[in-house]
Short mmCIF file of C-alpha atoms and ligand atoms in Angstrom, two decimals:
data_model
loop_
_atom_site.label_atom_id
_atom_site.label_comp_id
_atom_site.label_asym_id
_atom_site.label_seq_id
_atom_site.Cartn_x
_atom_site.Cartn_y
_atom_site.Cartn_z
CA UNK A 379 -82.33 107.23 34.04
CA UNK A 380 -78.90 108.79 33.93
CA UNK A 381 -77.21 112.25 33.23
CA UNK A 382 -75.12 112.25 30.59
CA UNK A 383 -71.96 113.73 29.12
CA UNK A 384 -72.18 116.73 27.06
CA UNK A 385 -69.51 117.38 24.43
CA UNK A 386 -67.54 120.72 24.10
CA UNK A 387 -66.57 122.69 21.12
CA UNK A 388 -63.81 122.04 19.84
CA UNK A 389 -64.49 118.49 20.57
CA UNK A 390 -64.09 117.09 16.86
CA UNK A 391 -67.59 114.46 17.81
CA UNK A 392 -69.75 117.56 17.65
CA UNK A 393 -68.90 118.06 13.86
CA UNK A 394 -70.51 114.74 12.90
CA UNK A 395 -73.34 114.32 10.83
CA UNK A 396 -76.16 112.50 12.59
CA UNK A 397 -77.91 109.64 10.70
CA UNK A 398 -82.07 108.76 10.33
CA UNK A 399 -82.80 106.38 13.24
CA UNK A 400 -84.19 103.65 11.80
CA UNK A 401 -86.52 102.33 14.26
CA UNK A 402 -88.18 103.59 17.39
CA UNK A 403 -88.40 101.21 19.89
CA UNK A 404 -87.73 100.88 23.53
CA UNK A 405 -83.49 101.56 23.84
CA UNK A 406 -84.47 104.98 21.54
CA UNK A 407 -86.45 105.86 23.94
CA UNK A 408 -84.50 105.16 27.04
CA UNK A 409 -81.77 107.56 25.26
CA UNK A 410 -84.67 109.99 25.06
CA UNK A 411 -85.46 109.88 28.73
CA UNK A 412 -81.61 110.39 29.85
CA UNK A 413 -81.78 113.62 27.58
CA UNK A 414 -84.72 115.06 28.90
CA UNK A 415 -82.75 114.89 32.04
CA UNK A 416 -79.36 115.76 31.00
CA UNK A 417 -81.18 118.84 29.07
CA UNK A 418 -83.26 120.09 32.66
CA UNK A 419 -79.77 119.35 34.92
CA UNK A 420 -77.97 121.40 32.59
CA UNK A 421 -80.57 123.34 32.65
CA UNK A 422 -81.08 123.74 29.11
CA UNK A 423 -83.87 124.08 26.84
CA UNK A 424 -82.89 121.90 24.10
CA UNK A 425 -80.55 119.29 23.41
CA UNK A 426 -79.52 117.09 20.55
CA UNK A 427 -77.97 113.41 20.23
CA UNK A 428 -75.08 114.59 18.79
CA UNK A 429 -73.95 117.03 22.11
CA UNK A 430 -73.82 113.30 24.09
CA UNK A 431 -72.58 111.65 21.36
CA UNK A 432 -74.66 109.75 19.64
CA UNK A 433 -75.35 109.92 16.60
CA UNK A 434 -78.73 109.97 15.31
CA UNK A 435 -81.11 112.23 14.15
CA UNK A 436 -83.42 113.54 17.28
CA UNK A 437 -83.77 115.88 19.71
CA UNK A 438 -85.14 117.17 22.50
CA UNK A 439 -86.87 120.43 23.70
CA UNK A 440 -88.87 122.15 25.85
CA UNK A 441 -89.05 126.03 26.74
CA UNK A 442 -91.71 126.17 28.90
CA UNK A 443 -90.40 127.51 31.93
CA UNK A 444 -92.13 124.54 34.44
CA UNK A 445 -90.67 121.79 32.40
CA UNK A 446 -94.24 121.11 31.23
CA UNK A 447 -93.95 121.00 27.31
CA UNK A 448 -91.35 118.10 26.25
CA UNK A 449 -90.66 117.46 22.90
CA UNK A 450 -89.32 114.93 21.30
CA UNK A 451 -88.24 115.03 17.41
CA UNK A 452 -86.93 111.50 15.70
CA UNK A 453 -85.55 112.60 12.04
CA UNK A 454 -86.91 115.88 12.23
CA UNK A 455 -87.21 117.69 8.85
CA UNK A 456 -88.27 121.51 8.34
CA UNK A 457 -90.52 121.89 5.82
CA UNK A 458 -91.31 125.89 5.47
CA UNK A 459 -89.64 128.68 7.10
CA UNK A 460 -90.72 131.87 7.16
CA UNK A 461 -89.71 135.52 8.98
CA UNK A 462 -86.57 136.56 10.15
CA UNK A 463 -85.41 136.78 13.53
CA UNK A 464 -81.82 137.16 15.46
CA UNK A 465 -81.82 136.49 19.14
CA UNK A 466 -79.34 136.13 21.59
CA UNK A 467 -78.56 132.06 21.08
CA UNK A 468 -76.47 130.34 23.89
CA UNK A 469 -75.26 126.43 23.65
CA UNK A 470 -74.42 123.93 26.22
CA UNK A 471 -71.69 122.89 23.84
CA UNK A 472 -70.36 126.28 23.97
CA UNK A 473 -70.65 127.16 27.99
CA UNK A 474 -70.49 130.96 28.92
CA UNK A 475 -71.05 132.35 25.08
CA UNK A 476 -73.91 134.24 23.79
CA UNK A 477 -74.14 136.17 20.73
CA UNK A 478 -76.92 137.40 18.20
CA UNK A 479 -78.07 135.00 15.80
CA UNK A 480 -80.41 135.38 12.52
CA UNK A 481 -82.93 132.60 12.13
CA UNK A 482 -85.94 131.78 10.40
CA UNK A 483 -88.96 133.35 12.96
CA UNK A 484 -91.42 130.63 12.39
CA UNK A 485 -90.78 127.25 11.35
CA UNK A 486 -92.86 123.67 10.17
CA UNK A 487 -91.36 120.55 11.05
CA UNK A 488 -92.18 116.90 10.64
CA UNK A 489 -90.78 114.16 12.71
CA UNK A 490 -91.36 110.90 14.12
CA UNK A 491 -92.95 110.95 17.58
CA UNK A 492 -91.85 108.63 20.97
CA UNK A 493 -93.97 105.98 19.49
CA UNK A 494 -92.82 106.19 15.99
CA UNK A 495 -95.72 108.29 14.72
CA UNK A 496 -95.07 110.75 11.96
CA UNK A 497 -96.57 114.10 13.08
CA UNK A 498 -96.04 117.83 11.75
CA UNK A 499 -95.99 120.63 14.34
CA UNK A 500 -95.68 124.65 13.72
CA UNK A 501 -92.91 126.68 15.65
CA UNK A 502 -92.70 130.48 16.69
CA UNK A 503 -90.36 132.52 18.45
CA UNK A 504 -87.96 130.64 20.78
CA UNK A 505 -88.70 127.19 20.06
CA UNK A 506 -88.46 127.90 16.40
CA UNK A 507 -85.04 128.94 16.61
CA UNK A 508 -84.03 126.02 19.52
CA UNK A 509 -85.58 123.33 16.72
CA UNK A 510 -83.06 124.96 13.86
CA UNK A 511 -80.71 125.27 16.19
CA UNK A 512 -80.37 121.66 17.51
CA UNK A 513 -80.84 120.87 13.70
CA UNK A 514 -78.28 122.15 13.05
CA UNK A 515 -76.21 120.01 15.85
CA UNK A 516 -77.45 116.76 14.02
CA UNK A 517 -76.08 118.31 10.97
CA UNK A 518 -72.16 118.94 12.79
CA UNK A 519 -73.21 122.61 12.96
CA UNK A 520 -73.05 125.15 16.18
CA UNK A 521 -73.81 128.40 16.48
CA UNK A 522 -70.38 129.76 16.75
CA UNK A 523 -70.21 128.84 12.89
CA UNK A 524 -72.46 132.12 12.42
CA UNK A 525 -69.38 134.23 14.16
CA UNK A 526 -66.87 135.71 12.73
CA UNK A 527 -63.91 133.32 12.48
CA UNK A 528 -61.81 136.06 14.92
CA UNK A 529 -64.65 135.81 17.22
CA UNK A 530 -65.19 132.00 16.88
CA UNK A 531 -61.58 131.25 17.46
CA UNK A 532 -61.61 133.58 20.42
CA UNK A 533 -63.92 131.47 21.91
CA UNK A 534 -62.25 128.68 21.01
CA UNK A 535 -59.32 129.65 23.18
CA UNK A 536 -60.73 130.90 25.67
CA UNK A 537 -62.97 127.45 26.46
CA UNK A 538 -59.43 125.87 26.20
CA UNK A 539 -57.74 127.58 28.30
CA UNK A 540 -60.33 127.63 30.61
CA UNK A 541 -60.27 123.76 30.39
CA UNK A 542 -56.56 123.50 30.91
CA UNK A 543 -57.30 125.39 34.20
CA UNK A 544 -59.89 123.26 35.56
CA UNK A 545 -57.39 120.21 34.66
CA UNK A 546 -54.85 121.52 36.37
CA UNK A 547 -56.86 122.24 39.46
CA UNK A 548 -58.48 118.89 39.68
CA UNK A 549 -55.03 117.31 39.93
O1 LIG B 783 -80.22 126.00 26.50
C1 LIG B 783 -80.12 126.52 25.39
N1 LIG B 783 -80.58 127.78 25.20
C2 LIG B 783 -80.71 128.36 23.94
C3 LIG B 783 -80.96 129.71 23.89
C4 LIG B 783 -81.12 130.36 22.68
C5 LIG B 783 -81.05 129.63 21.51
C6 LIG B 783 -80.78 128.27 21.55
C7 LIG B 783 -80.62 127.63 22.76
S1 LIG B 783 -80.33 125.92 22.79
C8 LIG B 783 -79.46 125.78 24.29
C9 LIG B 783 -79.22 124.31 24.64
C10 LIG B 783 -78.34 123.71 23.57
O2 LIG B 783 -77.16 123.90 23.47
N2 LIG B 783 -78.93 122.97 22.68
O3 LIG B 783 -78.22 122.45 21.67
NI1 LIG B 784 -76.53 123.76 21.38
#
């Protein structure tokens, strides 16, 4: 197992559209493993292959607060949404940011499981919107995109300069 690297916006990787893995098999799910523990390290309670740069479509999850319900979704699709809800999203892409977001409240999904099954789940409240939101990921998307651009660039600068500091002090 290994932790891995986790891309920041405005890293231009995190903008690329993931594509349909086309086979589950063993090195998939070694990839799988290293996110589950790059996602509870962070800690986190989702992460998707495009934040460690890979790119292919699947995720992981789990917001249990014991670390006792892990999912994995290969080529997740959503397949109803319905409700409204905004909640205050956060983003290991985007450290030290949280703002209100509007997403569907409950959400139905199919996906390929760790052993290449396709299975169908139903999500509510906070899982719901961590699925759609590390969707979006495989899709090039982050929540910042929801922001205003003045708010979104704000950010923007402020993670930069931040980095430029941390640079500078590792020298
Ligand atoms: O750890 C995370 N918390 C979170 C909180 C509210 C809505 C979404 C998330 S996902 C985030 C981890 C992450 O960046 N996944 O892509
Ligand atoms: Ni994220």
């Amino acid at each position: 197992m290994a932790k891995l690297t986790i891309l920041e916006f405005p890293d231009p990787r995190l903008r690329t559209k993931a594509i349909p893995v086309a086979a589950v098999d063993d090195e998939l799910n070694a990839l799988i493993d290293d996110m589950f523990e790059t996602m509870y390290a962070a800690p986190g309670i989702g992460l998707a292959a495009t934040q460690v740069d890979v790119h292919w479509r699947f995720l992981v999850a789990d917001v249990s607060p014991d670390q006792s319900q892990p999912h994995a979704l290969i080529n997740p699709v959503i397949l109803e949404k319905d409700g409204v809800r905004v909640s205050e999203e956060g983003c290991l892409s985007v450290p030290g940011y949280y703002e209100d977001v509007q997403r569907a409240e409950h959400i139905r999904v199919k996906f390929l499981n760790r052993e290449g099954d396709p299975v169908e789940m139903e999500a509510d409240g906070l899982l719901a919107v961590c699925i759609q939101h590390e969707i979006d990921h495989l899709d090039g998307k982050l929540f910042v995109d929801y922001l205003s651009e003045a708010k979104r660039q704000r950010i923007r600068k402020r993670l930069e300069k931040s980095r430029r500091h941390q640079a500078a002090a590792a020298m």
